[in-house]
mmCIF file of C-alpha atoms in Angstrom:
data_model
loop_
_atom_site.group_PDB
_atom_site.id
_atom_site.type_symbol
_atom_site.label_atom_id
_atom_site.label_comp_id
_atom_site.label_asym_id
_atom_site.label_seq_id
_atom_site.Cartn_x
_atom_site.Cartn_y
_atom_site.Cartn_z
ATOM 1 C CA MET A 1 -19.412 -42.338 21.548
ATOM 2 C CA ALA A 2 -16.997 -42.533 18.606
ATOM 3 C CA LEU A 3 -16.473 -39.401 16.539
ATOM 4 C CA GLU A 4 -17.837 -39.484 12.992
ATOM 5 C CA THR A 5 -16.366 -37.621 10.062
ATOM 6 C CA ARG A 6 -18.694 -37.168 7.110
ATOM 7 C CA VAL A 7 -19.518 -35.011 4.130
ATOM 8 C CA LEU A 8 -21.762 -32.102 5.060
ATOM 9 C CA GLN A 9 -25.457 -32.386 4.218
ATOM 10 C CA VAL A 10 -27.364 -29.310 3.167
ATOM 11 C CA ASP A 11 -29.725 -29.447 6.115
ATOM 12 C CA GLU A 12 -26.735 -29.592 8.520
ATOM 13 C CA TRP A 13 -25.186 -26.282 7.342
ATOM 14 C CA ASP A 14 -26.463 -24.050 10.129
ATOM 15 C CA VAL A 15 -25.215 -26.326 12.906
ATOM 16 C CA TRP A 16 -21.902 -26.790 11.043
ATOM 17 C CA TYR A 17 -21.473 -23.020 10.592
ATOM 18 C CA ASP A 18 -22.467 -22.298 14.181
ATOM 19 C CA HIS A 19 -19.567 -24.530 15.206
ATOM 20 C CA LEU A 20 -17.270 -22.574 12.901
ATOM 21 C CA GLU A 21 -18.257 -19.278 14.455
ATOM 22 C CA LEU A 22 -17.578 -20.725 17.848
ATOM 23 C CA ALA A 23 -14.111 -21.935 16.783
ATOM 24 C CA PHE A 24 -13.305 -18.392 15.620
ATOM 25 C CA GLY A 25 -14.363 -16.640 18.820
ATOM 26 C CA GLY A 26 -18.091 -17.007 18.970
ATOM 27 C CA VAL A 27 -19.032 -13.608 17.478
ATOM 28 C CA PRO A 28 -22.016 -14.130 15.111
ATOM 29 C CA GLU A 29 -21.618 -12.862 11.566
ATOM 30 C CA SER A 30 -24.144 -10.510 10.034
ATOM 31 C CA PRO A 31 -27.145 -12.069 8.271
ATOM 32 C CA ALA A 32 -25.682 -10.819 4.909
ATOM 33 C CA GLU A 33 -22.308 -12.534 5.538
ATOM 34 C CA ARG A 34 -23.973 -15.732 6.653
ATOM 35 C CA LYS A 35 -26.290 -15.757 3.660
ATOM 36 C CA LEU A 36 -23.380 -15.216 1.207
ATOM 37 C CA TYR A 37 -21.209 -17.965 2.747
ATOM 38 C CA ARG A 38 -24.180 -20.363 2.755
ATOM 39 C CA ARG A 39 -24.532 -19.702 -0.970
ATOM 40 C CA LEU A 40 -20.805 -20.134 -1.624
ATOM 41 C CA THR A 41 -20.356 -23.225 0.528
ATOM 42 C CA GLU A 42 -19.799 -26.334 -1.557
ATOM 43 C CA THR A 43 -21.326 -28.893 0.759
ATOM 44 C CA GLU A 44 -19.987 -31.825 -1.235
ATOM 45 C CA ARG A 45 -16.508 -30.504 -0.493
ATOM 46 C CA SER A 46 -17.191 -29.777 3.166
ATOM 47 C CA LEU A 47 -16.380 -32.104 6.046
ATOM 48 C CA GLY A 48 -17.757 -32.184 9.522
ATOM 49 C CA VAL A 49 -16.710 -34.160 12.594
ATOM 50 C CA TRP A 50 -19.606 -35.023 14.814
ATOM 51 C CA ASP A 51 -19.779 -36.119 18.414
ATOM 52 C CA GLY A 52 -23.338 -37.364 18.476
ATOM 53 C CA PRO A 53 -25.497 -34.448 17.355
ATOM 54 C CA VAL A 54 -22.738 -31.910 17.978
ATOM 55 C CA CYS A 55 -20.391 -30.694 15.252
ATOM 56 C CA VAL A 56 -16.956 -30.402 16.800
ATOM 57 C CA ALA A 57 -14.704 -29.849 13.761
ATOM 58 C CA SER A 58 -14.958 -28.692 10.202
ATOM 59 C CA ALA A 59 -13.003 -28.207 6.989
ATOM 60 C CA GLY A 60 -14.160 -27.108 3.565
ATOM 61 C CA ALA A 61 -12.869 -26.342 0.114
ATOM 62 C CA PHE A 62 -13.845 -23.985 -2.684
ATOM 63 C CA THR A 63 -13.307 -24.856 -6.306
ATOM 64 C CA PHE A 64 -10.921 -22.226 -7.706
ATOM 65 C CA ARG A 65 -8.870 -21.553 -10.815
ATOM 66 C CA LEU A 66 -5.717 -19.686 -9.669
ATOM 67 C CA SER A 67 -3.574 -17.441 -11.805
ATOM 68 C CA VAL A 68 0.038 -18.716 -11.964
ATOM 69 C CA PRO A 69 3.207 -17.353 -13.670
ATOM 70 C CA GLY A 70 2.603 -17.259 -17.419
ATOM 71 C CA GLY A 71 -1.077 -16.373 -17.025
ATOM 72 C CA ALA A 72 -2.593 -19.880 -16.882
ATOM 73 C CA LEU A 73 -5.535 -20.523 -14.595
ATOM 74 C CA VAL A 74 -4.794 -23.713 -12.674
ATOM 75 C CA PRO A 75 -7.401 -25.726 -10.732
ATOM 76 C CA ALA A 76 -6.878 -25.251 -7.028
ATOM 77 C CA ALA A 77 -8.743 -26.190 -3.884
ATOM 78 C CA GLY A 78 -9.345 -23.182 -1.709
ATOM 79 C CA VAL A 79 -9.145 -24.707 1.784
ATOM 80 C CA THR A 80 -11.408 -22.910 4.151
ATOM 81 C CA MET A 81 -13.669 -23.090 7.254
ATOM 82 C CA VAL A 82 -11.199 -25.145 9.194
ATOM 83 C CA GLY A 83 -11.823 -25.255 12.941
ATOM 84 C CA VAL A 84 -11.837 -27.593 15.915
ATOM 85 C CA SER A 85 -14.020 -27.064 18.977
ATOM 86 C CA PRO A 86 -12.021 -26.145 22.102
ATOM 87 C CA THR A 87 -13.537 -29.213 23.804
ATOM 88 C CA HIS A 88 -11.947 -31.544 21.267
ATOM 89 C CA ARG A 89 -8.467 -30.209 20.727
ATOM 90 C CA ARG A 90 -5.291 -32.311 20.980
ATOM 91 C CA ARG A 91 -6.940 -35.447 19.650
ATOM 92 C CA GLY A 92 -5.488 -35.457 16.142
ATOM 93 C CA ILE A 93 -8.739 -34.246 14.571
ATOM 94 C CA LEU A 94 -7.150 -31.472 12.481
ATOM 95 C CA THR A 95 -4.521 -33.876 11.175
ATOM 96 C CA SER A 96 -7.218 -36.367 10.206
ATOM 97 C CA LEU A 97 -9.167 -33.652 8.352
ATOM 98 C CA MET A 98 -6.105 -32.430 6.495
ATOM 99 C CA ARG A 99 -5.397 -36.077 5.548
ATOM 100 C CA ARG A 100 -8.883 -36.730 4.255
ATOM 101 C CA GLN A 101 -9.016 -33.399 2.472
ATOM 102 C CA LEU A 102 -5.720 -33.713 0.594
ATOM 103 C CA ASP A 103 -6.644 -37.224 -0.435
ATOM 104 C CA ASP A 104 -9.885 -35.972 -1.833
ATOM 105 C CA ILE A 105 -8.209 -33.070 -3.622
ATOM 106 C CA ARG A 106 -5.780 -35.479 -5.243
ATOM 107 C CA ALA A 107 -8.563 -37.840 -6.315
ATOM 108 C CA GLY A 108 -10.412 -34.841 -7.809
ATOM 109 C CA GLY A 109 -7.419 -34.009 -10.019
ATOM 110 C CA GLU A 110 -6.562 -30.591 -8.538
ATOM 111 C CA PRO A 111 -2.750 -30.088 -8.493
ATOM 112 C CA LEU A 112 -2.841 -27.321 -5.875
ATOM 113 C CA ALA A 113 -4.388 -26.571 -2.511
ATOM 114 C CA VAL A 114 -4.331 -22.991 -1.148
ATOM 115 C CA LEU A 115 -5.413 -21.324 2.040
ATOM 116 C CA THR A 116 -5.164 -18.258 4.209
ATOM 117 C CA ALA A 117 -4.175 -19.047 7.812
ATOM 118 C CA SER A 118 -5.655 -17.633 10.970
ATOM 119 C CA ASP A 119 -2.441 -18.949 12.589
ATOM 120 C CA PRO A 120 0.358 -19.324 10.018
ATOM 121 C CA ALA A 121 2.355 -21.694 12.286
ATOM 122 C CA ILE A 122 -0.290 -24.433 11.888
ATOM 123 C CA TYR A 123 -0.086 -25.399 8.252
ATOM 124 C CA GLY A 124 3.566 -25.827 7.511
ATOM 125 C CA ARG A 125 3.535 -29.315 8.907
ATOM 126 C CA PHE A 126 0.953 -30.217 6.278
ATOM 127 C CA GLY A 127 3.147 -28.986 3.471
ATOM 128 C CA TYR A 128 1.811 -25.459 2.927
ATOM 129 C CA GLY A 129 4.340 -22.765 2.202
ATOM 130 C CA THR A 130 3.783 -19.001 2.394
ATOM 131 C CA ALA A 131 3.724 -17.971 -1.240
ATOM 132 C CA THR A 132 2.328 -14.380 -1.119
ATOM 133 C CA TYR A 133 2.531 -11.510 1.264
ATOM 134 C CA ALA A 134 0.214 -8.537 1.668
ATOM 135 C CA LEU A 135 1.242 -4.924 1.979
ATOM 136 C CA SER A 136 -0.587 -2.376 4.084
ATOM 137 C CA VAL A 137 -0.119 1.423 3.943
ATOM 138 C CA ASP A 138 -1.219 4.085 6.399
ATOM 139 C CA ILE A 139 -0.531 7.330 4.547
ATOM 140 C CA ASP A 140 -0.376 10.744 6.214
ATOM 141 C CA THR A 141 -1.850 12.871 3.396
ATOM 142 C CA THR A 142 -0.957 16.111 5.209
ATOM 143 C CA ARG A 143 2.732 15.348 4.606
ATOM 144 C CA VAL A 144 2.807 12.944 1.701
ATOM 145 C CA ARG A 145 2.186 13.989 -1.921
ATOM 146 C CA LEU A 146 1.521 11.989 -5.034
ATOM 147 C CA SER A 147 3.699 12.031 -8.087
ATOM 148 C CA VAL A 148 1.107 11.531 -10.827
ATOM 149 C CA PRO A 149 2.178 10.243 -14.192
ATOM 150 C CA LEU A 150 1.243 11.787 -17.548
ATOM 151 C CA GLY A 151 -2.086 10.747 -19.002
ATOM 152 C CA THR A 152 -4.355 11.346 -16.000
ATOM 153 C CA ASP A 153 -5.974 14.252 -17.831
ATOM 154 C CA GLY A 154 -7.706 11.692 -20.007
ATOM 155 C CA VAL A 155 -9.228 9.916 -16.945
ATOM 156 C CA THR A 156 -12.354 11.043 -15.199
ATOM 157 C CA VAL A 157 -13.562 9.712 -11.890
ATOM 158 C CA ARG A 158 -17.131 9.495 -10.642
ATOM 159 C CA LEU A 159 -18.918 8.137 -7.587
ATOM 160 C CA ALA A 160 -21.195 5.232 -8.296
ATOM 161 C CA ASP A 161 -23.349 2.790 -6.443
ATOM 162 C CA PRO A 162 -21.116 -0.267 -5.799
ATOM 163 C CA LEU A 163 -23.762 -2.731 -6.969
ATOM 164 C CA ALA A 164 -24.675 -0.721 -10.061
ATOM 165 C CA VAL A 165 -21.053 -0.804 -11.402
ATOM 166 C CA LEU A 166 -20.237 -4.243 -10.195
ATOM 167 C CA ASP A 167 -20.134 -5.778 -13.672
ATOM 168 C CA ASP A 168 -17.729 -3.070 -14.860
ATOM 169 C CA CYS A 169 -15.457 -3.629 -11.827
ATOM 170 C CA GLU A 170 -15.524 -7.360 -12.382
ATOM 171 C CA ARG A 171 -14.422 -6.852 -15.962
ATOM 172 C CA VAL A 172 -11.420 -4.864 -14.777
ATOM 173 C CA TYR A 173 -10.593 -7.585 -12.248
ATOM 174 C CA ALA A 174 -10.846 -10.337 -14.906
ATOM 175 C CA GLU A 175 -8.471 -8.400 -17.241
ATOM 176 C CA LEU A 176 -5.830 -8.230 -14.465
ATOM 177 C CA LEU A 177 -5.891 -11.968 -13.769
ATOM 178 C CA ALA A 178 -3.317 -13.126 -16.348
ATOM 179 C CA GLY A 179 -0.783 -10.545 -15.269
ATOM 180 C CA ARG A 180 -0.714 -11.194 -11.533
ATOM 181 C CA PRO A 181 -0.173 -14.693 -10.111
ATOM 182 C CA GLY A 182 -2.110 -15.645 -6.963
ATOM 183 C CA MET A 183 -5.423 -14.118 -8.081
ATOM 184 C CA PRO A 184 -8.439 -16.447 -8.187
ATOM 185 C CA ALA A 185 -10.854 -16.259 -11.099
ATOM 186 C CA ARG A 186 -14.160 -15.332 -9.418
ATOM 187 C CA ARG A 187 -16.916 -17.860 -9.988
ATOM 188 C CA PRO A 188 -20.551 -16.694 -9.932
ATOM 189 C CA GLY A 189 -21.399 -15.375 -6.457
ATOM 190 C CA TRP A 190 -17.895 -14.412 -5.521
ATOM 191 C CA GLU A 191 -18.281 -11.013 -7.046
ATOM 192 C CA HIS A 192 -20.480 -10.103 -4.084
ATOM 193 C CA LEU A 193 -17.790 -10.862 -1.464
ATOM 194 C CA PRO A 194 -16.114 -7.382 -1.804
ATOM 195 C CA LEU A 195 -19.521 -5.710 -1.406
ATOM 196 C CA LEU A 196 -20.223 -7.115 2.043
ATOM 197 C CA ASP A 197 -20.980 -4.109 4.168
ATOM 198 C CA ALA A 198 -22.408 -5.089 7.523
ATOM 199 C CA PRO A 199 -22.265 -2.276 10.134
ATOM 200 C CA ALA A 200 -19.923 -4.387 12.282
ATOM 201 C CA MET A 201 -17.423 -4.410 9.372
ATOM 202 C CA ARG A 202 -17.244 -0.611 9.152
ATOM 203 C CA ASP A 203 -15.536 0.080 12.488
ATOM 204 C CA GLY A 204 -17.318 3.429 12.774
ATOM 205 C CA GLY A 205 -16.911 4.228 9.091
ATOM 206 C CA SER A 206 -19.428 5.020 6.394
ATOM 207 C CA PRO A 207 -21.281 2.553 4.226
ATOM 208 C CA LEU A 208 -19.138 1.202 1.405
ATOM 209 C CA LYS A 209 -18.525 3.708 -1.372
ATOM 210 C CA CYS A 210 -17.216 3.183 -4.921
ATOM 211 C CA VAL A 211 -15.466 5.485 -7.367
ATOM 212 C CA VAL A 212 -14.739 4.456 -10.924
ATOM 213 C CA ALA A 213 -12.080 5.717 -13.367
ATOM 214 C CA GLU A 214 -13.278 6.130 -16.926
ATOM 215 C CA ARG A 215 -11.900 7.017 -20.351
ATOM 216 C CA GLU A 216 -13.928 8.219 -23.322
ATOM 217 C CA GLY A 217 -13.823 6.937 -26.837
ATOM 218 C CA ALA A 218 -12.740 3.578 -28.298
ATOM 219 C CA GLY A 219 -11.291 1.336 -25.645
ATOM 220 C CA GLY A 220 -12.726 3.547 -22.941
ATOM 221 C CA GLY A 221 -15.351 2.917 -20.344
ATOM 222 C CA VAL A 222 -14.464 1.881 -16.851
ATOM 223 C CA VAL A 223 -10.724 1.303 -16.546
ATOM 224 C CA GLY A 224 -10.386 1.243 -12.748
ATOM 225 C CA TYR A 225 -12.247 1.410 -9.485
ATOM 226 C CA ALA A 226 -11.760 1.886 -5.774
ATOM 227 C CA ARG A 227 -14.037 0.831 -2.911
ATOM 228 C CA TYR A 228 -13.653 2.591 0.383
ATOM 229 C CA ARG A 229 -15.189 3.846 3.556
ATOM 230 C CA VAL A 230 -14.800 7.215 5.239
ATOM 231 C CA LYS A 231 -14.315 7.221 8.990
ATOM 232 C CA PRO A 232 -15.106 10.718 10.367
ATOM 233 C CA GLU A 233 -13.161 11.606 13.450
ATOM 234 C CA TRP A 234 -12.761 14.914 15.300
ATOM 235 C CA ASP A 235 -10.459 16.268 18.024
ATOM 236 C CA LEU A 236 -9.949 19.685 19.547
ATOM 237 C CA SER A 237 -8.035 20.889 16.527
ATOM 238 C CA GLY A 238 -10.818 19.841 14.052
ATOM 239 C CA SER A 239 -11.408 17.011 11.628
ATOM 240 C CA ASP A 240 -9.136 13.989 11.649
ATOM 241 C CA GLY A 241 -10.997 11.691 9.254
ATOM 242 C CA LYS A 242 -9.600 8.562 7.666
ATOM 243 C CA VAL A 243 -10.200 6.810 4.387
ATOM 244 C CA GLU A 244 -10.256 3.022 4.574
ATOM 245 C CA VAL A 245 -9.622 1.561 1.118
ATOM 246 C CA THR A 246 -10.926 -1.976 0.653
ATOM 247 C CA ASP A 247 -10.207 -2.434 -3.092
ATOM 248 C CA ILE A 248 -8.376 -0.438 -5.754
ATOM 249 C CA ASP A 249 -7.598 -1.806 -9.229
ATOM 250 C CA ALA A 250 -6.932 -0.212 -12.640
ATOM 251 C CA LEU A 251 -5.862 -1.272 -16.105
ATOM 252 C CA ASP A 252 -3.161 1.411 -16.586
ATOM 253 C CA PRO A 253 -0.917 3.639 -14.530
ATOM 254 C CA ALA A 254 -2.823 6.842 -15.232
ATOM 255 C CA ALA A 255 -6.136 5.442 -14.082
ATOM 256 C CA TYR A 256 -4.485 3.989 -10.984
ATOM 257 C CA ALA A 257 -2.896 7.317 -10.056
ATOM 258 C CA ALA A 258 -6.138 9.146 -10.724
ATOM 259 C CA LEU A 259 -7.927 6.917 -8.213
ATOM 260 C CA TRP A 260 -5.304 7.530 -5.542
ATOM 261 C CA ARG A 261 -5.413 11.267 -6.204
ATOM 262 C CA TYR A 262 -9.141 11.176 -5.591
ATOM 263 C CA LEU A 263 -8.727 9.237 -2.341
ATOM 264 C CA PHE A 264 -6.030 11.703 -1.150
ATOM 265 C CA GLY A 265 -8.391 14.605 -1.777
ATOM 266 C CA ILE A 266 -11.548 13.605 0.173
ATOM 267 C CA ASP A 267 -12.610 16.493 2.366
ATOM 268 C CA LEU A 268 -12.052 16.331 6.148
ATOM 269 C CA THR A 269 -9.722 13.301 5.928
ATOM 270 C CA TRP A 270 -5.996 13.300 6.559
ATOM 271 C CA THR A 271 -5.112 9.651 6.393
ATOM 272 C CA VAL A 272 -5.607 7.026 3.691
ATOM 273 C CA ARG A 273 -5.267 3.360 4.744
ATOM 274 C CA ALA A 274 -5.178 0.357 2.426
ATOM 275 C CA HIS A 275 -4.636 -3.299 3.357
ATOM 276 C CA ARG A 276 -4.080 -6.530 1.427
ATOM 277 C CA ARG A 277 -2.202 -4.853 -1.383
ATOM 278 C CA PRO A 278 0.606 -6.425 -3.518
ATOM 279 C CA VAL A 279 4.030 -5.976 -1.962
ATOM 280 C CA ASP A 280 5.199 -4.313 -5.178
ATOM 281 C CA ASP A 281 2.174 -2.011 -5.345
ATOM 282 C CA PRO A 282 2.982 1.056 -7.572
ATOM 283 C CA VAL A 283 1.608 3.331 -4.830
ATOM 284 C CA LEU A 284 4.997 2.971 -3.123
ATOM 285 C CA HIS A 285 6.481 4.842 -6.095
ATOM 286 C CA LEU A 286 3.715 7.403 -6.350
ATOM 287 C CA VAL A 287 4.135 8.717 -2.793
ATOM 288 C CA SER A 288 6.715 11.343 -1.972
ATOM 289 C CA ASP A 289 7.575 9.778 1.413
ATOM 290 C CA VAL A 290 7.406 6.049 1.953
ATOM 291 C CA ARG A 291 8.305 6.397 5.635
ATOM 292 C CA ARG A 292 5.233 8.508 6.299
ATOM 293 C CA SER A 293 3.176 5.964 4.417
ATOM 294 C CA ARG A 294 4.113 3.411 7.129
ATOM 295 C CA PRO A 295 4.196 0.246 4.981
ATOM 296 C CA GLY A 296 3.685 -3.122 6.699
ATOM 297 C CA VAL A 297 3.769 -6.729 5.476
ATOM 298 C CA ARG A 298 2.048 -9.945 6.633
ATOM 299 C CA ASP A 299 1.615 -13.401 5.211
ATOM 300 C CA SER A 300 -1.289 -13.995 2.861
ATOM 301 C CA LEU A 301 -1.734 -17.017 0.563
ATOM 302 C CA HIS A 302 -0.236 -20.419 1.512
ATOM 303 C CA VAL A 303 0.312 -22.885 -1.306
ATOM 304 C CA ARG A 304 0.508 -26.650 -1.187
ATOM 305 C CA LEU A 305 1.507 -28.794 -4.211
ATOM 306 C CA VAL A 306 -0.804 -31.799 -4.228
ATOM 307 C CA ASP A 307 0.284 -33.227 -7.562
ATOM 308 C CA LEU A 308 3.894 -32.050 -7.849
ATOM 309 C CA PRO A 309 4.611 -32.719 -11.483
ATOM 310 C CA ALA A 310 1.223 -31.450 -12.694
ATOM 311 C CA ALA A 311 1.616 -28.305 -10.614
ATOM 312 C CA LEU A 312 5.131 -27.516 -11.817
ATOM 313 C CA GLU A 313 4.233 -28.162 -15.428
ATOM 314 C CA ALA A 314 1.195 -25.878 -15.234
ATOM 315 C CA ARG A 315 3.156 -22.651 -14.792
ATOM 316 C CA THR A 316 5.673 -20.889 -17.029
ATOM 317 C CA TYR A 317 9.276 -20.250 -16.024
ATOM 318 C CA GLY A 318 11.355 -17.129 -16.490
ATOM 319 C CA ALA A 319 14.535 -18.898 -17.564
ATOM 320 C CA ALA A 320 15.703 -22.215 -18.823
ATOM 321 C CA MET A 321 16.792 -24.784 -16.160
ATOM 322 C CA ASP A 322 17.593 -28.425 -15.806
ATOM 323 C CA VAL A 323 17.776 -29.343 -12.144
ATOM 324 C CA VAL A 324 17.201 -32.614 -10.190
ATOM 325 C CA MET A 325 15.354 -31.909 -6.960
ATOM 326 C CA GLU A 326 15.167 -34.193 -3.943
ATOM 327 C CA VAL A 327 11.756 -33.379 -2.483
ATOM 328 C CA GLU A 328 10.692 -34.297 1.077
ATOM 329 C CA ASP A 329 6.943 -34.758 1.603
ATOM 330 C CA ALA A 330 6.013 -36.946 4.531
ATOM 331 C CA PHE A 331 2.318 -35.964 4.501
ATOM 332 C CA CYS A 332 1.785 -36.666 0.744
ATOM 333 C CA PRO A 333 4.441 -39.268 0.069
ATOM 334 C CA TRP A 334 3.508 -39.597 -3.585
ATOM 335 C CA ASN A 335 5.341 -36.293 -4.110
ATOM 336 C CA ALA A 336 8.481 -37.414 -2.311
ATOM 337 C CA GLY A 337 11.704 -38.380 -4.097
ATOM 338 C CA ARG A 338 13.874 -37.100 -6.911
ATOM 339 C CA TRP A 339 12.364 -35.095 -9.718
ATOM 340 C CA ARG A 340 14.105 -33.735 -12.804
ATOM 341 C CA VAL A 341 12.639 -30.342 -13.679
ATOM 342 C CA VAL A 342 13.521 -29.138 -17.192
ATOM 343 C CA ALA A 343 12.293 -25.787 -18.444
ATOM 344 C CA ASP A 344 13.028 -24.661 -22.063
ATOM 345 C CA ALA A 345 13.806 -21.182 -23.319
ATOM 346 C CA LYS A 346 10.068 -20.485 -23.759
ATOM 347 C CA GLY A 347 9.329 -21.301 -20.132
ATOM 348 C CA ALA A 348 7.588 -24.682 -20.694
ATOM 349 C CA ALA A 349 8.536 -27.371 -18.197
ATOM 350 C CA CYS A 350 8.724 -31.140 -18.163
ATOM 351 C CA VAL A 351 8.833 -32.844 -14.734
ATOM 352 C CA THR A 352 9.785 -36.497 -14.453
ATOM 353 C CA ARG A 353 10.970 -38.990 -11.838
ATOM 354 C CA SER A 354 14.772 -39.296 -11.845
ATOM 355 C CA GLU A 355 17.430 -41.700 -10.612
ATOM 356 C CA GLU A 356 20.155 -39.128 -11.200
ATOM 357 C CA PRO A 357 21.952 -37.564 -8.219
ATOM 358 C CA ALA A 358 20.043 -34.765 -6.552
ATOM 359 C CA GLU A 359 21.175 -31.202 -7.137
ATOM 360 C CA LEU A 360 18.839 -29.482 -4.755
ATOM 361 C CA ARG A 361 17.141 -30.750 -1.626
ATOM 362 C CA LEU A 362 14.061 -29.133 -0.186
ATOM 363 C CA SER A 363 10.650 -29.948 1.197
ATOM 364 C CA VAL A 364 7.292 -29.537 -0.625
ATOM 365 C CA ARG A 365 6.732 -26.538 1.673
ATOM 366 C CA GLU A 366 9.550 -24.581 0.022
ATOM 367 C CA LEU A 367 8.293 -25.510 -3.413
ATOM 368 C CA GLY A 368 4.865 -24.188 -2.451
ATOM 369 C CA ALA A 369 6.418 -20.984 -1.197
ATOM 370 C CA ALA A 370 8.330 -20.476 -4.460
ATOM 371 C CA TYR A 371 5.614 -21.676 -6.773
ATOM 372 C CA LEU A 372 3.989 -18.323 -7.629
ATOM 373 C CA GLY A 373 7.308 -16.596 -8.225
ATOM 374 C CA GLY A 374 7.331 -14.152 -5.325
ATOM 375 C CA ILE A 375 9.612 -16.035 -2.881
ATOM 376 C CA THR A 376 12.988 -16.928 -4.316
ATOM 377 C CA LEU A 377 14.718 -20.199 -3.813
ATOM 378 C CA THR A 378 17.885 -18.172 -3.210
ATOM 379 C CA SER A 379 16.294 -16.458 -0.140
ATOM 380 C CA LEU A 380 15.026 -19.838 1.133
ATOM 381 C CA ALA A 381 18.537 -21.291 0.712
ATOM 382 C CA GLY A 382 19.858 -18.323 2.666
ATOM 383 C CA ALA A 383 17.598 -19.403 5.528
ATOM 384 C CA GLY A 384 18.833 -22.978 5.343
ATOM 385 C CA ARG A 385 15.603 -24.292 3.918
ATOM 386 C CA VAL A 386 17.023 -25.307 0.531
ATOM 387 C CA ALA A 387 20.245 -27.301 0.288
ATOM 388 C CA GLU A 388 22.476 -26.895 -2.758
ATOM 389 C CA LEU A 389 24.080 -30.189 -3.766
ATOM 390 C CA ARG A 390 25.487 -28.980 -7.104
ATOM 391 C CA PRO A 391 27.247 -25.588 -7.287
ATOM 392 C CA GLY A 392 25.033 -23.124 -9.129
ATOM 393 C CA ALA A 393 21.828 -25.227 -8.882
ATOM 394 C CA VAL A 394 20.134 -22.844 -6.511
ATOM 395 C CA ARG A 395 20.758 -19.815 -8.715
ATOM 396 C CA GLU A 396 19.666 -21.634 -11.817
ATOM 397 C CA ALA A 397 16.376 -22.804 -10.268
ATOM 398 C CA SER A 398 15.757 -19.551 -8.483
ATOM 399 C CA ARG A 399 16.006 -17.485 -11.671
ATOM 400 C CA ALA A 400 13.568 -19.892 -13.418
ATOM 401 C CA PHE A 401 10.984 -19.844 -10.647
ATOM 402 C CA ALA A 402 11.124 -16.059 -9.984
ATOM 403 C CA GLY A 403 8.381 -13.883 -11.530
ATOM 404 C CA ASP A 404 8.285 -10.367 -12.854
ATOM 405 C CA VAL A 405 5.600 -9.177 -10.456
ATOM 406 C CA ALA A 406 4.765 -10.120 -6.888
ATOM 407 C CA PRO A 407 1.987 -12.688 -6.598
ATOM 408 C CA TRP A 408 -1.056 -11.362 -4.794
ATOM 409 C CA LEU A 409 -4.248 -12.609 -3.181
ATOM 410 C CA PRO A 410 -6.802 -9.743 -3.381
ATOM 411 C CA HIS A 411 -9.367 -11.166 -0.920
ATOM 412 C CA GLY A 412 -9.823 -13.899 1.591
ATOM 413 C CA PHE A 413 -12.022 -16.975 1.280
#
């Protein structure tokens, strides 16, 4: 029987999602997780491959607006729920799904596609470049101290029910969007993702807790929050508890430091761990000993330019440039060829087809990596992934593309 690829119907969701769980190891998600993802799934943007009554492959997309350098929120397809059954691998199914999906994204007018990768080696061949990285810290609070800036005396912290203060926390998140590329604006329903708290997610830790930082007076209210779990552990010498931080955000340095000071001071704990943080997280400059904070880095958001000129014109640039780029894009050939990218002194860009000699040569994968400003074209050129055809062109373009802060994806999707 021939395989059939079709748009997901609402009454097929459970079978489709059962397949996805199997593709990712077969461990069932909690009822709360499953209920939330059923609510968030955009069935009209979800594809299934069927072998008779059996779903053997899937791919979906969420409708996002992604913060880019300059603060604009750009339409982006959040590629998700991609999986192929182990019985149907090596048949070109994934490639066919990526083909169909990118064609649909282009037809829908979204200039970007983004994803997080269970296996980062998979998606480069479809034009996705690693645009953000995530920092993890594992801080030994018995030997590491915080250097707290002035102003924390005006900040108070209090424990709160995570759901009761959700609106306040979302307001803080929304205020941070424009200043940090890579963050998706959260559509209704997505605010509940950070509150998922199934017992299987706790790894022996407590239910999710929330502490908010507040200021009094005009412009006060909640100015920061941290969500965390406490994992009590004991050995022969006594307590050896750990604090697992799932989210921490604040609108100013004093509030941010006050939240970290609170987390460092939780009784019977001697380690604070945080994952999926920006690689330029200020906590690296608050701690007295980075080595004993054991920082680590891994890939996070992968970016694919679907409509190259629209994507490049949607962001702001940090310096003027006028560079002709020869772009390779075998999977989306409408992007391939020579493009003249001109950014003025205010950072606005105009991108047009060009017959002029190329000054840089790179693939759309490198453009995706550099798009959010965290990966420099200079570093990619150093790895041989960008070719300079005019002396000085790499430096000129790299300075323009680079951002002031590291891009960051705060949560998966």
